[in-house]
GROMACS .gro file of C-alpha atoms in nm:
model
  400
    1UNK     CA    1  -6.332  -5.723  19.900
    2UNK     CA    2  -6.198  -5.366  19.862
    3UNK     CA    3  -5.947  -5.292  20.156
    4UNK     CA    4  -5.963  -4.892  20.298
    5UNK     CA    5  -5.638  -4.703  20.503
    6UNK     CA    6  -5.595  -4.410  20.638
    7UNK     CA    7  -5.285  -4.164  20.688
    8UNK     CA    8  -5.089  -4.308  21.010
    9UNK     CA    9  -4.891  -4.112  21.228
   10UNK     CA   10  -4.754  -3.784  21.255
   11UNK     CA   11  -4.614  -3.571  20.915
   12UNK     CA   12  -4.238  -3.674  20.803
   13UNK     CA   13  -4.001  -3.449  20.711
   14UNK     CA   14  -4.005  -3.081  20.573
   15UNK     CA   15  -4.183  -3.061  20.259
   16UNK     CA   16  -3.877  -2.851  20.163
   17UNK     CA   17  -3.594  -2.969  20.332
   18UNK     CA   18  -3.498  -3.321  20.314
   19UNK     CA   19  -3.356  -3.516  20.616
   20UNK     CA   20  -3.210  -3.872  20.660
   21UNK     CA   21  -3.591  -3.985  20.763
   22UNK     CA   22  -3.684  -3.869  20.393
   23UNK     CA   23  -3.456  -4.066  20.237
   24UNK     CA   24  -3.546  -4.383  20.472
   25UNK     CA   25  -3.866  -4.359  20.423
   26UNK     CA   26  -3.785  -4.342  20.003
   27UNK     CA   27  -3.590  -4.627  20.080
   28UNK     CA   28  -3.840  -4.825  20.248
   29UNK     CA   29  -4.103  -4.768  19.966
   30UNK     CA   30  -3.918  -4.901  19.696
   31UNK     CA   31  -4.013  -5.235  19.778
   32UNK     CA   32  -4.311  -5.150  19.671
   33UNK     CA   33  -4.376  -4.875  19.477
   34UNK     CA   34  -4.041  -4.679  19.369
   35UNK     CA   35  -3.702  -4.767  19.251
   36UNK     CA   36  -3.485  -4.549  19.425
   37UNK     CA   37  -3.227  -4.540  19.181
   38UNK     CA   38  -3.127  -4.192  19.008
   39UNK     CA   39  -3.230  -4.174  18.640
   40UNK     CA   40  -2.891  -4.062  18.486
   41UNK     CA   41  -2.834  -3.771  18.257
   42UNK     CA   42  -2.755  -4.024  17.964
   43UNK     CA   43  -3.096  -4.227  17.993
   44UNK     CA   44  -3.280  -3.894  17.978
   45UNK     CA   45  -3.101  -3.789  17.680
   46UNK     CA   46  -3.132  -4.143  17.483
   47UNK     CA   47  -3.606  -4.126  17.623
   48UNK     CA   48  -3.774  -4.142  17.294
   49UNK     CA   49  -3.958  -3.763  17.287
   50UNK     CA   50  -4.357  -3.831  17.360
   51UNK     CA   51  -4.631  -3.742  17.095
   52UNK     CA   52  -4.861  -3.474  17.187
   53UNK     CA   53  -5.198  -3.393  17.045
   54UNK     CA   54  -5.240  -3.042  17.118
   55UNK     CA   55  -5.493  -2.772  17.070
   56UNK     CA   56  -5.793  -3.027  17.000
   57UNK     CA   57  -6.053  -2.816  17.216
   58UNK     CA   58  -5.970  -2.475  17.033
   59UNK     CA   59  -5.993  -2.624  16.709
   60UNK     CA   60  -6.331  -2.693  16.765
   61UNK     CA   61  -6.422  -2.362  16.912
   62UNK     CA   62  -6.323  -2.189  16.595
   63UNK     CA   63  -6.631  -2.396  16.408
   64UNK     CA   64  -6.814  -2.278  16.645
   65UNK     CA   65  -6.665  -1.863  16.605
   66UNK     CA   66  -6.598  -1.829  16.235
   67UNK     CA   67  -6.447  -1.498  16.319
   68UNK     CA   68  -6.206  -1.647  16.511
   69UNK     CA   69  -5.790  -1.752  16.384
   70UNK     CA   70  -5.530  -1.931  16.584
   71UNK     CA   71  -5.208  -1.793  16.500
   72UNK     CA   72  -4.871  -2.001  16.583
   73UNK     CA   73  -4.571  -1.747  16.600
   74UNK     CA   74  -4.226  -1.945  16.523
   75UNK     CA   75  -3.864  -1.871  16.584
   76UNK     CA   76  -3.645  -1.725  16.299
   77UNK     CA   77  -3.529  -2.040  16.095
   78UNK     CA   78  -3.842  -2.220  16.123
   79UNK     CA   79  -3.863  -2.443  15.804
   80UNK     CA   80  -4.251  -2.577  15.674
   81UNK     CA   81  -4.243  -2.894  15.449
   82UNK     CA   82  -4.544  -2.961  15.301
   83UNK     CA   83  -4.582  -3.344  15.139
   84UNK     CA   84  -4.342  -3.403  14.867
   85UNK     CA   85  -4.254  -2.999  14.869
   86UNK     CA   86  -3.974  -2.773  14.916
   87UNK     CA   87  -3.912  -2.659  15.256
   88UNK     CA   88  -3.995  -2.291  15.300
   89UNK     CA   89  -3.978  -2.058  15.622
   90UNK     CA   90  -4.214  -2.019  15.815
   91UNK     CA   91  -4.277  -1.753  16.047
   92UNK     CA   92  -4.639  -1.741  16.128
   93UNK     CA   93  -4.927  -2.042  16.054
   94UNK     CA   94  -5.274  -1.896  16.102
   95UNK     CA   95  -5.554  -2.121  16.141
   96UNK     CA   96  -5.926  -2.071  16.045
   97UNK     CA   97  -6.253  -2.175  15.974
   98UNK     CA   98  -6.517  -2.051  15.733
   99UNK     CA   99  -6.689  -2.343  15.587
  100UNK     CA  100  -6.407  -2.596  15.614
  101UNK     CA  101  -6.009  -2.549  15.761
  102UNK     CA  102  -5.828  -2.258  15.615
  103UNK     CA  103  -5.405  -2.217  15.674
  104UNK     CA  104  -5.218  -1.937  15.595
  105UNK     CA  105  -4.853  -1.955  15.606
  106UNK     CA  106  -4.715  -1.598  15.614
  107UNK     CA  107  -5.005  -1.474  15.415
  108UNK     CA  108  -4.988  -1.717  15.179
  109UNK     CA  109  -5.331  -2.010  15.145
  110UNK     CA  110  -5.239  -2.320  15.184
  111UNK     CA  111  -5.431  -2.576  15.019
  112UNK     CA  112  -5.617  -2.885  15.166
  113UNK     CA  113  -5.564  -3.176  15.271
  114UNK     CA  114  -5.258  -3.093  15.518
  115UNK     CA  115  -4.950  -3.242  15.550
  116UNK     CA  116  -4.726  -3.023  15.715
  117UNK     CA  117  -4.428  -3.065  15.939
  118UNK     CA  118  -4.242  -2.741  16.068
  119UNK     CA  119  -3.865  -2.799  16.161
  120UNK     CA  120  -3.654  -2.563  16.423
  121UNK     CA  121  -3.318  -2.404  16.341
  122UNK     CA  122  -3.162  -2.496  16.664
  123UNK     CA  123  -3.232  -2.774  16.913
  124UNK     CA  124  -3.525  -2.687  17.206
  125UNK     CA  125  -3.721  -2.433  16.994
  126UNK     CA  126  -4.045  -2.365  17.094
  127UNK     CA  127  -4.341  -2.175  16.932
  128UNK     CA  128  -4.558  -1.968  17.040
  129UNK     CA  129  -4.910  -1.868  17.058
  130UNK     CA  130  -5.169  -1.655  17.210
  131UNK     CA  131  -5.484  -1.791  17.302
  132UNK     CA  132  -5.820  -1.568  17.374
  133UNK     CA  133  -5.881  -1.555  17.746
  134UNK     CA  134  -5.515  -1.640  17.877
  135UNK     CA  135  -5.301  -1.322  17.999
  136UNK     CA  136  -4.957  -1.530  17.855
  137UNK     CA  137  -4.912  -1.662  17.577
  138UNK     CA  138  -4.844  -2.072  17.535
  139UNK     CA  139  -4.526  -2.191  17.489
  140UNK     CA  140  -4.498  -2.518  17.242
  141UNK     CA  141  -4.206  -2.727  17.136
  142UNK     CA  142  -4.083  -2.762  16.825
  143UNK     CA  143  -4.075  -2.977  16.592
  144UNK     CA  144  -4.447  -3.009  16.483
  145UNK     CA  145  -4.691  -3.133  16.237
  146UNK     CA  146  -5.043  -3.042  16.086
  147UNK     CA  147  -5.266  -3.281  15.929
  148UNK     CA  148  -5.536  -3.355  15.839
  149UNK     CA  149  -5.926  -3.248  15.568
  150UNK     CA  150  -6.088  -2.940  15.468
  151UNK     CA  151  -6.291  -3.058  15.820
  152UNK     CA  152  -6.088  -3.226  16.030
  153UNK     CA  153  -5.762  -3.105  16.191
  154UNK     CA  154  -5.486  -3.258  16.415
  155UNK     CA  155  -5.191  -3.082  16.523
  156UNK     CA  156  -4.900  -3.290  16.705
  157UNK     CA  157  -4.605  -3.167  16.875
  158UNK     CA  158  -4.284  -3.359  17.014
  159UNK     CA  159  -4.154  -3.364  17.422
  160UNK     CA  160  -3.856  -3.483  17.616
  161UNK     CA  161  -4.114  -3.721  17.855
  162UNK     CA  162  -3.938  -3.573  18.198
  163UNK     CA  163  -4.012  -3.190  18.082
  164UNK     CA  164  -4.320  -3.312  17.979
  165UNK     CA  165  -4.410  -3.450  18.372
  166UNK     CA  166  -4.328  -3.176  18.520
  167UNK     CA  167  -4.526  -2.910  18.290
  168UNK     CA  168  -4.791  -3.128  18.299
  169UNK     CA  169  -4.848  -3.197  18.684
  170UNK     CA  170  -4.776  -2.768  18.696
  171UNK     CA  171  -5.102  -2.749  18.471
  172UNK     CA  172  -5.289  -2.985  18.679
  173UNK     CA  173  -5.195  -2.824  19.013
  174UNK     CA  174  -5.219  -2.468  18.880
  175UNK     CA  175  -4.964  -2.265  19.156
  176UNK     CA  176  -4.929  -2.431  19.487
  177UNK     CA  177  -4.692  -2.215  19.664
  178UNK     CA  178  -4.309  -2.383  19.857
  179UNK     CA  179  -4.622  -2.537  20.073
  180UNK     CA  180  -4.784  -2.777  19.812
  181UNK     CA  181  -4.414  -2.869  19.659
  182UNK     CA  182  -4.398  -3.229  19.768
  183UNK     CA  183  -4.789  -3.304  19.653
  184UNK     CA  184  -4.653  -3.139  19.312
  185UNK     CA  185  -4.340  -3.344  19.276
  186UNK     CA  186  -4.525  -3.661  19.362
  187UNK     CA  187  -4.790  -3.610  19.083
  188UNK     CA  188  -4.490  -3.553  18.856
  189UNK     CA  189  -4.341  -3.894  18.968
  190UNK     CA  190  -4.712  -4.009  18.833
  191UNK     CA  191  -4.710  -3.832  18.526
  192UNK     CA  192  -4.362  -3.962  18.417
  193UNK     CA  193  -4.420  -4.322  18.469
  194UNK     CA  194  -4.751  -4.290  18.310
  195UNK     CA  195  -4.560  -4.127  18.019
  196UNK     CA  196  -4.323  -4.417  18.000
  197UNK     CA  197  -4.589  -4.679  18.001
  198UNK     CA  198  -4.817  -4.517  17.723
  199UNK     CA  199  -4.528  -4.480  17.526
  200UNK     CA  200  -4.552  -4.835  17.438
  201UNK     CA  201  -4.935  -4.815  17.414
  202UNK     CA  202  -4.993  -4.502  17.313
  203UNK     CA  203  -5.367  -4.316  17.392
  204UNK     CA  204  -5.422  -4.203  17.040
  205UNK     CA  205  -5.403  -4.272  16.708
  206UNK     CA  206  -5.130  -3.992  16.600
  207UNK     CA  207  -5.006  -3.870  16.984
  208UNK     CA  208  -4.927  -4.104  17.286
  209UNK     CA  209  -5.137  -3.816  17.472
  210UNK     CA  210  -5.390  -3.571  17.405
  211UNK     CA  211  -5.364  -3.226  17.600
  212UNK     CA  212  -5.704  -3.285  17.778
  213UNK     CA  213  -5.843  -3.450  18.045
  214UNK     CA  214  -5.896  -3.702  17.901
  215UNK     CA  215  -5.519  -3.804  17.942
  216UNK     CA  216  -5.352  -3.518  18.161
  217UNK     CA  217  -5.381  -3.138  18.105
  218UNK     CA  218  -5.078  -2.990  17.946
  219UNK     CA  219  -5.028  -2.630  17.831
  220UNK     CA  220  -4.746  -2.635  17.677
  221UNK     CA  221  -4.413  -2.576  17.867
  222UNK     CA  222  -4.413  -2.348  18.219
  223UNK     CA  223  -4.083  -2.288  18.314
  224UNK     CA  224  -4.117  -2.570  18.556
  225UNK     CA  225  -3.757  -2.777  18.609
  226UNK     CA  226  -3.747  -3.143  18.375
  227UNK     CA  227  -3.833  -3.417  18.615
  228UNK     CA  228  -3.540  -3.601  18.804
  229UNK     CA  229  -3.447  -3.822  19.054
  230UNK     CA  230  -3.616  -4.147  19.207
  231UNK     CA  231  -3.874  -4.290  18.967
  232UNK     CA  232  -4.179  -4.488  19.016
  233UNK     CA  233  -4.179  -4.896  18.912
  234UNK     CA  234  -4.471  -4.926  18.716
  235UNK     CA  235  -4.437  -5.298  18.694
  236UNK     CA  236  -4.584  -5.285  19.041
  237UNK     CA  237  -4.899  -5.138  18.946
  238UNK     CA  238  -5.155  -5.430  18.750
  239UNK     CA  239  -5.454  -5.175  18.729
  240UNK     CA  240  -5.290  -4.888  18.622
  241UNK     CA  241  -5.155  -4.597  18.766
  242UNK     CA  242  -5.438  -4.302  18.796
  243UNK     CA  243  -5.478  -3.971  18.960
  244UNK     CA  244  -5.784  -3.778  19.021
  245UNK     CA  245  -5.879  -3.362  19.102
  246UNK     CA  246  -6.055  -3.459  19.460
  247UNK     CA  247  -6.167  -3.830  19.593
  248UNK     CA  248  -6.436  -3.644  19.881
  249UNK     CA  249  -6.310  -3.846  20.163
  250UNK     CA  250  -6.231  -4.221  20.023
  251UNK     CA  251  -6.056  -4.305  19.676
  252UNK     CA  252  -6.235  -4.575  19.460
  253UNK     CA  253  -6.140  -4.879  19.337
  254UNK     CA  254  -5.992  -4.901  19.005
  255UNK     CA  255  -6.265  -5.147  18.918
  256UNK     CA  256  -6.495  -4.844  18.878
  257UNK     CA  257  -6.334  -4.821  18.497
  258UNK     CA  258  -6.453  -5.234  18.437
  259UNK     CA  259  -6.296  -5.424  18.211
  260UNK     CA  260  -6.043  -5.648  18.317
  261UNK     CA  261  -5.957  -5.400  18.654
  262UNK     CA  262  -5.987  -5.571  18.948
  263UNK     CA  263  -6.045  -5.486  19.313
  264UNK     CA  264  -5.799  -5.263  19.454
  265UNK     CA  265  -5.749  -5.115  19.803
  266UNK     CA  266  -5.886  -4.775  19.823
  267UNK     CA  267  -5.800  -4.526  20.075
  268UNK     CA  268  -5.986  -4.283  20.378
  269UNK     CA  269  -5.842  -3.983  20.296
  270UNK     CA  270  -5.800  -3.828  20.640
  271UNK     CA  271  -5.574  -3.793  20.911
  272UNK     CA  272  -5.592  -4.118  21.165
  273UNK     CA  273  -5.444  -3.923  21.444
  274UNK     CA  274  -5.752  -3.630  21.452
  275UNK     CA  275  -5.989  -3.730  21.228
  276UNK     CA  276  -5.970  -3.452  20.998
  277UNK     CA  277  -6.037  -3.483  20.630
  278UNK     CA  278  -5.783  -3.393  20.370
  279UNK     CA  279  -6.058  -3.355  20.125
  280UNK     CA  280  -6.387  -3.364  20.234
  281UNK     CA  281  -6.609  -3.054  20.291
  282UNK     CA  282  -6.990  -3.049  20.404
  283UNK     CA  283  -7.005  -2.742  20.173
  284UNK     CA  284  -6.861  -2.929  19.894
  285UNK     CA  285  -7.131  -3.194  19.912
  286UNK     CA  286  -7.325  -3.213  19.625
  287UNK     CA  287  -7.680  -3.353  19.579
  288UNK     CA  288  -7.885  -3.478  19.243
  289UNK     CA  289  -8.202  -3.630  19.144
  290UNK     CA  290  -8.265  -3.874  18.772
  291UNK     CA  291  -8.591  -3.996  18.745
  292UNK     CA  292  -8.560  -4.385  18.654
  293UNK     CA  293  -8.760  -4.343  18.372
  294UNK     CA  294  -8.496  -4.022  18.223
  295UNK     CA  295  -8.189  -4.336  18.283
  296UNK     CA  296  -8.368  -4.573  18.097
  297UNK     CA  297  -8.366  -4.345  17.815
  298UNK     CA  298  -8.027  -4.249  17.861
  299UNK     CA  299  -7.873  -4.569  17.900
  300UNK     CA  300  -8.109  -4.736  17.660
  301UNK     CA  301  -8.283  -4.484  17.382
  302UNK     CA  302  -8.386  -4.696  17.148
  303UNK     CA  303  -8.596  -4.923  17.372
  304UNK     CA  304  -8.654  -4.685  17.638
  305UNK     CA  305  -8.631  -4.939  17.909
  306UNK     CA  306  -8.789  -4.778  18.247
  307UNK     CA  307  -8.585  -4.914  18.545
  308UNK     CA  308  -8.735  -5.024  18.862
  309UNK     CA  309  -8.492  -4.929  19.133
  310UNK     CA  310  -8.090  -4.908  19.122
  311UNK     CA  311  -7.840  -4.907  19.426
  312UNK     CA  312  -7.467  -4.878  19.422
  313UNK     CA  313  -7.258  -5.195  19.482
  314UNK     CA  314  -6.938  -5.065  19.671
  315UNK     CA  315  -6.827  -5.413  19.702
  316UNK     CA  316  -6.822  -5.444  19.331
  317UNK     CA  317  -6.757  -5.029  19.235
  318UNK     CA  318  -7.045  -5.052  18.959
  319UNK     CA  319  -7.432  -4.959  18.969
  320UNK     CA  320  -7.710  -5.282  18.959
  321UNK     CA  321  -8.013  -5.136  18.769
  322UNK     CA  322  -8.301  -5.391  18.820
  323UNK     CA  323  -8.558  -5.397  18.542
  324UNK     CA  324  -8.902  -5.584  18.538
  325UNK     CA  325  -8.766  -5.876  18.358
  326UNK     CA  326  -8.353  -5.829  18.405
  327UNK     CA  327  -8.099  -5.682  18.585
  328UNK     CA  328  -7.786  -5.494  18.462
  329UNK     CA  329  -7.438  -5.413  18.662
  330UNK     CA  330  -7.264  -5.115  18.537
  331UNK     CA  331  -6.909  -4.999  18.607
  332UNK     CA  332  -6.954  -4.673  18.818
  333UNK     CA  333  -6.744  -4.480  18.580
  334UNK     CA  334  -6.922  -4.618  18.281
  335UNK     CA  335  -7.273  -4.544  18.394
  336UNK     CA  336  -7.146  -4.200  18.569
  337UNK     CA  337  -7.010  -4.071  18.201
  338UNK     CA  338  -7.305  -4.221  18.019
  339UNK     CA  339  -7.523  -4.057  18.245
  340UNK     CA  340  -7.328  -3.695  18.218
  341UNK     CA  341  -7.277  -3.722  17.848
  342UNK     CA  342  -7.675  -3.627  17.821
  343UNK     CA  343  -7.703  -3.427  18.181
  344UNK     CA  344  -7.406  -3.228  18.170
  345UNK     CA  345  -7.026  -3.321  18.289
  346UNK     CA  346  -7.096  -3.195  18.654
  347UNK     CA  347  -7.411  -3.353  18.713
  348UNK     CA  348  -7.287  -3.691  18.908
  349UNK     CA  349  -6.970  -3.522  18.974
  350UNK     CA  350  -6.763  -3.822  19.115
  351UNK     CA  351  -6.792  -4.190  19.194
  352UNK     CA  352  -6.777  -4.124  19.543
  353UNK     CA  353  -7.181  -4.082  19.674
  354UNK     CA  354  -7.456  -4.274  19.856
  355UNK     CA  355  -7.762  -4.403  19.616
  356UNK     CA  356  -8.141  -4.476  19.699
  357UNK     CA  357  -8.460  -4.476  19.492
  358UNK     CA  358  -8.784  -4.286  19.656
  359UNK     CA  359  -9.089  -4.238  19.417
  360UNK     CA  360  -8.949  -4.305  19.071
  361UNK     CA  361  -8.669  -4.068  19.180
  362UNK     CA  362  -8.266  -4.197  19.194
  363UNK     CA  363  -8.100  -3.989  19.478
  364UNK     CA  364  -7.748  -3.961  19.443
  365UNK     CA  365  -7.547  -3.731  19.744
  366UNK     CA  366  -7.170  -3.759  19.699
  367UNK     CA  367  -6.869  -3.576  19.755
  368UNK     CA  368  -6.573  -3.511  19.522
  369UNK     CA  369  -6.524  -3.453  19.169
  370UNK     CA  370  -6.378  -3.705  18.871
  371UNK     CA  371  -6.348  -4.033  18.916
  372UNK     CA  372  -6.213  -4.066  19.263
  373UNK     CA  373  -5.871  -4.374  19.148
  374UNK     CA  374  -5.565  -4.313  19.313
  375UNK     CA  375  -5.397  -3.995  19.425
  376UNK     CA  376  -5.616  -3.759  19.508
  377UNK     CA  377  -5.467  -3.387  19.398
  378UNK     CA  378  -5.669  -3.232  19.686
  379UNK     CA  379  -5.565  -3.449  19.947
  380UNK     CA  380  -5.198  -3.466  19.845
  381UNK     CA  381  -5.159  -3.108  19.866
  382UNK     CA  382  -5.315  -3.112  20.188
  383UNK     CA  383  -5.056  -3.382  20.295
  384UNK     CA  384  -4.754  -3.154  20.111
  385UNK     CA  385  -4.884  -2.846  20.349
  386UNK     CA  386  -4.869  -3.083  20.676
  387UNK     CA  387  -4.529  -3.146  20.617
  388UNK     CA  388  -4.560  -3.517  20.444
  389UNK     CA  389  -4.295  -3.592  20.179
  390UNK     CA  390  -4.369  -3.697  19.832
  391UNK     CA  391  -4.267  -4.022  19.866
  392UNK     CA  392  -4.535  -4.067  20.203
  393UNK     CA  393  -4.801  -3.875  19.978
  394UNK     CA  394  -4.727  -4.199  19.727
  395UNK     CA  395  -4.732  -4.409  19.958
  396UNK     CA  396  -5.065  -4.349  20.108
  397UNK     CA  397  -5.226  -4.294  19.731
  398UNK     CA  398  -5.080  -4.614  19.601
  399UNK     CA  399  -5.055  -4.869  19.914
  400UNK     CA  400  -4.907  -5.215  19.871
   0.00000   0.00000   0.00000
């Protein structure tokens, strides 16, 4: 059965400054979620540099704009080695599409299909490039590579993995002031064990990570300092180790993903000692109505099946859809995507709502918005602004 906490107690230390009761309670955690010991300079430098797929999302838009280009502006000493060619320099790559991929190093067409790898002078070069509706242009590490079809494009760069946290959780959080610091450094914590264990396993077929959602966000590097210090034993989590924009009040249970995930303890996301939410609004409560008949053909279109009545099984984090002859359980997340993959990606915004059937009609009123595992970005920077530290914002996101 799925076990529920709330935050305990009064706020810990300074988000900013750090006391002896910090560094207890860091202490005390490690038995079950951290290993307090310092990651030295030496293991940093010897962390195999992550895989990044970058730029996916634009390089779709420009099928969609055939005016449009990406151009990627490189350092002086660049070098471009095409398969089985010469290296040449290389100081802008433009990108476009007319009726299939076009390149353009310097001018110069380069000819499909793309094999391309581009090569800094110096150690810690980045590229960069300027991207229609951002004020700043991206910054990208070097080295990279471009491959791919007259129709199909991939472009991959390399990251030290403790940069890569920190830029990462910095895109997720967007600013957050000296306020939010602590809920920023504890998503990085996330981010860099999450890095360590996908890069064993990685996410893609070419990257260990994508750029999207889909993993994390990442745009490229911010400025933000590499990730240091205490890090996070992932051998202690069996079900993964997730995040999510805003649970609405109560995180789910990693068994919302199915699969071999099990029951996990989810958590109240409020204060125990007023009440208060950390992330739950009645303005941000959101309402929508499916006709059963509209999920039967979503779920099922080729037989069109028209469901009787569905209700939402907390106990089990999935959706029971009873049929005249059968009944089917689907994993919340599952049945929440399949659902917004034909309605839109905001239409059941979270995994997080109440469910009844009146008329034909499924009613769905929730709060939050993703799909509600583990910490909760919302919450944890309302924690960071109450004074909690990182390691009690982990703490209450990830309990035993």
């Amino acid at each position: 059965m799925v076990q529920s906490r709330e935050v305990q107690g009064s706020p810990g230390p300074s988000a900013v400054t750090f006391t002896a009761n910090t560094k207890r309670a860091a202490a005390g955690l490690c038995v079950v979620l951290c290993a307090a010991l310092a990651v030295s300079a030496d293991t940093r430098e010897k962390a195999a540099p992550l895989r990044i797929s970058i730029l996916s999302k634009h390089l779709r838009l420009l099928k969609e704009r055939p005016s449009a280009k990406l151009t990627l502006c490189f350092p002086d000493g660049t070098a471009l080695r095409a398969e089985d060619g010469a290296p040449t320099g290389c100081r802008t790559l433009e990108i476009a599409y007319g009726r299939s991929f076009e390149l353009r190093r310097d001018g110069e067409r380069l000819e499909p299909p793309y094999s391309i790898a581009l090569s800094p002078e110096s150690t810690d070069a980045a590229f960069r490039i300027q991207l229609q509706g951002e004020k700043t242009p991206r910054i990208y590490p070097l080295p990279l590579t471009i491959r791919g079809t007259a129709n199909t494009l991939s472009i991959v760069c390399e990251e030290d993995p403790a940069r890569y946290a920190a830029d990462s959780a910095a895109a997720e959080f967007g600013p957050t002031g000296t306020a939010g610091s602590e809920a920023l450094a504890a998503l990085t914590m996330v981010i860099y064990a999450r890095a360590k264990e996908h890069a064993r396993s990685p996410r893609h077929d070419d990257a260990v990570f994508c750029d999207l959602t889909h993993c994390q966000t990442w745009k490229g590097r911010t400025g933000a300092p590499p990730f240091s210090g205490a890090g996070i034993d992932r051998a202690s989590f069996r079900d993964g180790l997730f995040f999510t924009g805003c649970c609405g009040g109560e995180t789910c249970s990693a068994a919302v993903f199915g699969g071999t995930a099990a029951q996990t303890k989810t958590v109240r996301d409020r204060l125990s000692s007023t009440g208060g939410w950390l992330c739950r609004s009645p303005a941000e409560k959101w309402i929508r109505d499916l006709p059963l008949p509209e999920c039967g053909e979503i779920l099922h279109p080729d037989s069109r099946e028209t469901p009787l009545s569905a209700i939402y099984v907390r106990e089990r984090s999935a959706v029971r859809i009873q049929y005249p002859d059968r009944e089917e359980l689907l994993p919340a997340e599952d049945f929440r995507l399949r659902i917004n993959r034909v309605r839109g990606w905001s239409f059941i915004r979270s995994n997080n709502y109440d469910l009844r059937c009146d008329g034909g009609v499924m009613h769905f009123e929730g709060y939050g918005i993703g799909h509600g595992v583990g910490l909760c970005q919302r919450g944890a920077l309302a924690l960071s602004k109450l004074g909690f530290s990182r390691y009690e914002i982990l703490e209450h996101y990830y309990p035993g």
